[in-house]
Short mmCIF file of C-alpha atoms in Angstrom, two decimals:
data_model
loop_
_atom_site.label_atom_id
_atom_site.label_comp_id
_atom_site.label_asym_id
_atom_site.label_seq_id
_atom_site.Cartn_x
_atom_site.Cartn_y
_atom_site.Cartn_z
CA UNK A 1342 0.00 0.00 0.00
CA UNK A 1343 1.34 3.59 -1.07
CA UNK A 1344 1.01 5.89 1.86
CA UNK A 1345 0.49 9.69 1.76
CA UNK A 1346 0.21 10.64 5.13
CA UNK A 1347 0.88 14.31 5.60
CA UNK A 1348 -1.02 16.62 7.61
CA UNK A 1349 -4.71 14.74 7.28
CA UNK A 1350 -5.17 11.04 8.18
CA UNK A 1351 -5.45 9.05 5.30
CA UNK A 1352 -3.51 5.89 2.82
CA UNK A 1353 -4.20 5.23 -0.50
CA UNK A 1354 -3.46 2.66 -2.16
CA UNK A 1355 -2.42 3.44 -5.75
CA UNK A 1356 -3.27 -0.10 -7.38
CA UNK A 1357 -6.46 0.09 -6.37
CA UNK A 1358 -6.78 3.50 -6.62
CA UNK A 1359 -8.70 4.01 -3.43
CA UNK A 1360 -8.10 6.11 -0.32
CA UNK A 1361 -8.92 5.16 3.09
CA UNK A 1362 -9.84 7.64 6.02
CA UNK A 1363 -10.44 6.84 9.37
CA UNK A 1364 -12.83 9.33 11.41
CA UNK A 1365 -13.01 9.57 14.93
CA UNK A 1366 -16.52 9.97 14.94
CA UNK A 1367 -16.24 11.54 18.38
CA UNK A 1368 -15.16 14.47 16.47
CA UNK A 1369 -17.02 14.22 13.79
CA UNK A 1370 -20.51 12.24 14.15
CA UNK A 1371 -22.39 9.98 11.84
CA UNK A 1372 -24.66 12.27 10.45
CA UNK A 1373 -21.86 14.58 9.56
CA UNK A 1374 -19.93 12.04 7.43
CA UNK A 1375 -23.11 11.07 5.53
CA UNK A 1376 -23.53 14.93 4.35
CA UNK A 1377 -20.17 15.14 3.44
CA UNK A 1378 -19.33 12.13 1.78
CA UNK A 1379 -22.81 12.91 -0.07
CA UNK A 1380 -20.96 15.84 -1.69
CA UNK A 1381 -18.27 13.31 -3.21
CA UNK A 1382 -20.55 10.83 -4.22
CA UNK A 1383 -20.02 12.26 -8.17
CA UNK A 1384 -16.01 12.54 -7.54
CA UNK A 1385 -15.31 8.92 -6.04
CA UNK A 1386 -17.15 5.77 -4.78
CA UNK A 1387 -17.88 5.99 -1.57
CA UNK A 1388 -17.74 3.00 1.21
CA UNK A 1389 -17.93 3.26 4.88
CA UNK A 1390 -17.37 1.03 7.30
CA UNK A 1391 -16.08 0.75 11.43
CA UNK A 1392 -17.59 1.42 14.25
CA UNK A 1393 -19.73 4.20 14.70
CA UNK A 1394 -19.47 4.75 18.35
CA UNK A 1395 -15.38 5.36 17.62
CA UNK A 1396 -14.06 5.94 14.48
CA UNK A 1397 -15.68 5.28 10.80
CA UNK A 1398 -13.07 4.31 8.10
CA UNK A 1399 -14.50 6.08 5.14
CA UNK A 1400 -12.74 4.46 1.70
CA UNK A 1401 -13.22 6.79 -1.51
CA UNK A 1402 -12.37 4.80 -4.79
CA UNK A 1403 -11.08 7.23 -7.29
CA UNK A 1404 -13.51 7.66 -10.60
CA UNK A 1405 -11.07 9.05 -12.36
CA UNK A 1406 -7.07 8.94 -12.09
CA UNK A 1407 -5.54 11.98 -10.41
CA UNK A 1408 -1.87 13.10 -9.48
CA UNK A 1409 -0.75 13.51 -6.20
CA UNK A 1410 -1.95 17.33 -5.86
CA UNK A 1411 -5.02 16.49 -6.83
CA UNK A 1412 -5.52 14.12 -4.58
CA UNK A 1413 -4.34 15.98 -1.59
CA UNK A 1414 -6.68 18.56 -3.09
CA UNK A 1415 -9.32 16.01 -2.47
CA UNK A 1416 -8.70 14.99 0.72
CA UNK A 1417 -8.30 18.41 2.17
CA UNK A 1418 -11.40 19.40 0.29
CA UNK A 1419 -13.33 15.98 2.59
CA UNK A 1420 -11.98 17.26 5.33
CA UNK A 1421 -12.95 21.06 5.20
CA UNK A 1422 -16.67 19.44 3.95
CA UNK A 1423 -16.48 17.33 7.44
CA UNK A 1424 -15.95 20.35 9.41
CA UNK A 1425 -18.46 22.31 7.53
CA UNK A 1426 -20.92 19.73 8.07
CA UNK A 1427 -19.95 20.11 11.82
CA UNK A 1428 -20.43 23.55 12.41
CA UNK A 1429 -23.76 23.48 10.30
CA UNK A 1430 -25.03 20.85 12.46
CA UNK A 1431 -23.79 23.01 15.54
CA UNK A 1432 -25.69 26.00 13.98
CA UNK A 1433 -28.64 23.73 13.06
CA UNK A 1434 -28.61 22.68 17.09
CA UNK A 1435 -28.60 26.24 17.83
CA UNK A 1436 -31.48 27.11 16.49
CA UNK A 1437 -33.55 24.54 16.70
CA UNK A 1438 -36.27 26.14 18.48
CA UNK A 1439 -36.24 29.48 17.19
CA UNK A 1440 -37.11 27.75 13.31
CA UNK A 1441 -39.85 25.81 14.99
CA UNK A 1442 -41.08 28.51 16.17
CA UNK A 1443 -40.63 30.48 12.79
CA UNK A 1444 -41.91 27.54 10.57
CA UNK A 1445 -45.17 27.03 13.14
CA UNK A 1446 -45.75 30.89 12.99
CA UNK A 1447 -45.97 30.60 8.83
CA UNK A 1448 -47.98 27.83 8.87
CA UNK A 1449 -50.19 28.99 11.30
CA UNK A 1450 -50.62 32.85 9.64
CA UNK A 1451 -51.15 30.85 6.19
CA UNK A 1452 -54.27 29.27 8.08
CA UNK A 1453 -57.11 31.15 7.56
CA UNK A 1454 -58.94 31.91 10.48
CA UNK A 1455 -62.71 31.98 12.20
CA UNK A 1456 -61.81 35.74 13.08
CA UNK A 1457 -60.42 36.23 9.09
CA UNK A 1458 -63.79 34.33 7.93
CA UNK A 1459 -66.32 36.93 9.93
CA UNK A 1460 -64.25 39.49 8.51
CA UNK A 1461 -64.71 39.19 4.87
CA UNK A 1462 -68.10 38.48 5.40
CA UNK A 1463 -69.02 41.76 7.14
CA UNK A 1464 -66.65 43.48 4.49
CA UNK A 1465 -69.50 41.59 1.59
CA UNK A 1466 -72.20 43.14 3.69
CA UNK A 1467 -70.92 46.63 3.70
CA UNK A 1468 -70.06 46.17 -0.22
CA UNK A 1469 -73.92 45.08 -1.27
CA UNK A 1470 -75.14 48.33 1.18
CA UNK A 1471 -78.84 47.12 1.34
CA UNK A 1472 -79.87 50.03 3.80
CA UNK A 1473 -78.78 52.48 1.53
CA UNK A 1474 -76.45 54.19 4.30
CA UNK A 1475 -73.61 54.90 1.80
CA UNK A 1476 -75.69 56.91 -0.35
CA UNK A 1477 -75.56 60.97 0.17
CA UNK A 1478 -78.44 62.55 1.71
CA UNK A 1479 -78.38 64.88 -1.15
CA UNK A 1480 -79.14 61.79 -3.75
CA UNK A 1481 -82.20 60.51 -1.57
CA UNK A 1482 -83.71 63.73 -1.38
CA UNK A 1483 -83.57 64.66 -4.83
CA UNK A 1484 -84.77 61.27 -5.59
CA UNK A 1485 -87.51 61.54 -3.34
CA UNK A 1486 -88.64 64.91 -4.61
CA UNK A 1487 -88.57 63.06 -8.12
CA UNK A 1488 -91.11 60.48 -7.22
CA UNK A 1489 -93.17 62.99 -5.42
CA UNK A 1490 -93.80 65.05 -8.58
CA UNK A 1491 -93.96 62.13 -10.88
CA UNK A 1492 -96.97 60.54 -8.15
CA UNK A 1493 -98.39 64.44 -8.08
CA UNK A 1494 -98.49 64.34 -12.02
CA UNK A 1495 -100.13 61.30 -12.43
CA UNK A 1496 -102.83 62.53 -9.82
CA UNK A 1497 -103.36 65.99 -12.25
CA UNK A 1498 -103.40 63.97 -15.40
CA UNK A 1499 -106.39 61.70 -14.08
CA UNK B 1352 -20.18 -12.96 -8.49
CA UNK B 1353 -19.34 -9.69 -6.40
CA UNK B 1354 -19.93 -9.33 -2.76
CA UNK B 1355 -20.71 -6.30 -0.54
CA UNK B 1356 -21.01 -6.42 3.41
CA UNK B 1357 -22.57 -3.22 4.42
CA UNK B 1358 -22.76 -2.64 8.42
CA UNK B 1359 -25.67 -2.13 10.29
CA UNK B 1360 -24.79 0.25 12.45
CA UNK B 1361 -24.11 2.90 9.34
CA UNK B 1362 -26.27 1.19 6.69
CA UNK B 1363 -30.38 1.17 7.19
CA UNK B 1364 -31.31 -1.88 5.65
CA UNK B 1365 -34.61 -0.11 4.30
CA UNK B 1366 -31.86 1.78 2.43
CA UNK B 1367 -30.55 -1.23 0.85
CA UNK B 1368 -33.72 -2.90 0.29
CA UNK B 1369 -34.52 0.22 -1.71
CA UNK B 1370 -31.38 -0.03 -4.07
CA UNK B 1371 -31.69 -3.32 -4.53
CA UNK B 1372 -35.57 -2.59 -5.64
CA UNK B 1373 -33.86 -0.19 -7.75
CA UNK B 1374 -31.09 -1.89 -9.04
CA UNK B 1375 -32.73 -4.87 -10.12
CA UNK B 1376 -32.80 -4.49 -13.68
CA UNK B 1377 -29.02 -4.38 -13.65
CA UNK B 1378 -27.93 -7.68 -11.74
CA UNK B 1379 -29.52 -10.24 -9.66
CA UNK B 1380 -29.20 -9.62 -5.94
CA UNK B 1381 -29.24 -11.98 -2.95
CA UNK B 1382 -29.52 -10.07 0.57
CA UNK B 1383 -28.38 -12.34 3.39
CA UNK B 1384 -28.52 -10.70 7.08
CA UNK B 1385 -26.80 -11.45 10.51
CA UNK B 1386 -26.75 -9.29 13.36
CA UNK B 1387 -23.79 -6.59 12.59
CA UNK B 1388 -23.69 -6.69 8.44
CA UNK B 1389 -26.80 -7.36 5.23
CA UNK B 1390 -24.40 -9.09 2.64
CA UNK B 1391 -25.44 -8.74 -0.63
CA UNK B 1392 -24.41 -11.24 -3.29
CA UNK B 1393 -24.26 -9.77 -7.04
CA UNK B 1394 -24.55 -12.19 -9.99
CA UNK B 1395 -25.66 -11.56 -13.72
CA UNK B 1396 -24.66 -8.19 -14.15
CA UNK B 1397 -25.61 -6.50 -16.67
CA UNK B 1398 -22.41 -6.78 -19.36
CA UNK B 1399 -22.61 -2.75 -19.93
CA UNK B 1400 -21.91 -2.19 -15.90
CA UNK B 1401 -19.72 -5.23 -14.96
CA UNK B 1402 -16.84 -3.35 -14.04
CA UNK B 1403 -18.71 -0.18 -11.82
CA UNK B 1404 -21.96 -1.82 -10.46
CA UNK B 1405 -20.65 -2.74 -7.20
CA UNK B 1406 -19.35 0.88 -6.50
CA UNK B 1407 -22.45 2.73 -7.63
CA UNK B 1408 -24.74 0.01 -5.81
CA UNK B 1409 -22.52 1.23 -2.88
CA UNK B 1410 -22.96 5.02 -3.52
CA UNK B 1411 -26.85 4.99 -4.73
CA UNK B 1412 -27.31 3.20 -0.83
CA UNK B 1413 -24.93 6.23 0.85
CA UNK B 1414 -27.21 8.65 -1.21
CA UNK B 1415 -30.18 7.11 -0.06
CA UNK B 1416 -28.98 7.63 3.26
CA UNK B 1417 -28.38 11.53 3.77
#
């Protein structure tokens, strides 16, 4: 096996072109490992195996062939994505409550309420106006003037 | 014939049930459990995706489980 053991944890074994990582998932839980390997899965072939309470080895099998900086490139790229996935989990934690209580405010705004209901209702009523209160005083007086002389001419005529 | 021994602890075997539902049109699969691994056991793959079936049996089952 062809080590390349820097500054990250890893081997790789150059015949079968695969790496091999091993996690302390302590550090760096289950959950975390799954979203980041997720972001590889077009890159490599992705395996993982261990013991979740301890450490996870995580063995990429390269897709393609790659040179040594490129594959140092990848590693330190799986390693930034593990602590990304970290702190986003940390973040996700944080504010657990306050997005429950933002996502059960939406939904419950988006409900249309009994108070909401009454109120379109009485804003129909005041739209049809069947007393007439809406209309000018002005209006119902010349109207009623109108039908007075129109009554009074009928009255002549006969 | 290819084997694959995925463990239990990081695998859901729902997950793998589910690829091999979806894989099934590719290769024949035989799921055997015990108590820490589900070993699947590949035959008659398809000629097109002898040589990268295993791997992306392995990767459509870590998809399926983020």
């Amino acid at each position: 096996m062809n080590k390349i053991n820097n500054n990250f944890k890893f081997e790789f074994d150059k015949k079968i072109q695969q790496i091999e990582f091993k996690i302390n998932s302590k550090i760096y839980p289950l959950t975390t490992i799954y979203q980041a390997t997720y972001l590889f899965l077009d890159k490599v072939y992705v395996f993982l195996d261990g013991q979740p309470e301890k450490e996870i080895k995580a063995f990429f099998k390269l897709k393609e062939h790659v040179n040594k900086e490129q594959l140092e490139n990848l590693v330190g790229q799986f390693y930034n994505e593990l602590l990304n996935q970290v702190l986003r989990e940390k973040i996700s934690q944080a504010n657990d409550k306050i997005r429950e209580y933002i996502v059960s405010q939406a939904l419950y705004s988006a409900v249309p309420s009994e108070v909401d209901e009454l109120l379109k209702e009485v804003e129909d009523d005041w739209q049809k106006d069947p007393l007439g209160i809406a209309q000018p005083w002005q209006e119902k007086k010349q109207a009623a003037k109108k039908s007075k002389k129109s009554s009074k001419k009928v009255k002549s005529k006969k | 014939m290819r084997i694959i021994k995925f463990n239990k602890k990081i695998y859901r075997p729902e997950a793998i049930k589910q690829a091999i539902n979806d894989f099934k049109n590719l290769a024949n699969f035989k799921l055997k459990e015990n108590s820490d691994y589900i070993e699947i056991k590949i035959n008659k793959i398809d000629q097109d995706y002898k040589d990268i079936l295993k791997d992306e049996f392995a990767n459509y089952a870590l998809g399926l489980m983020s």
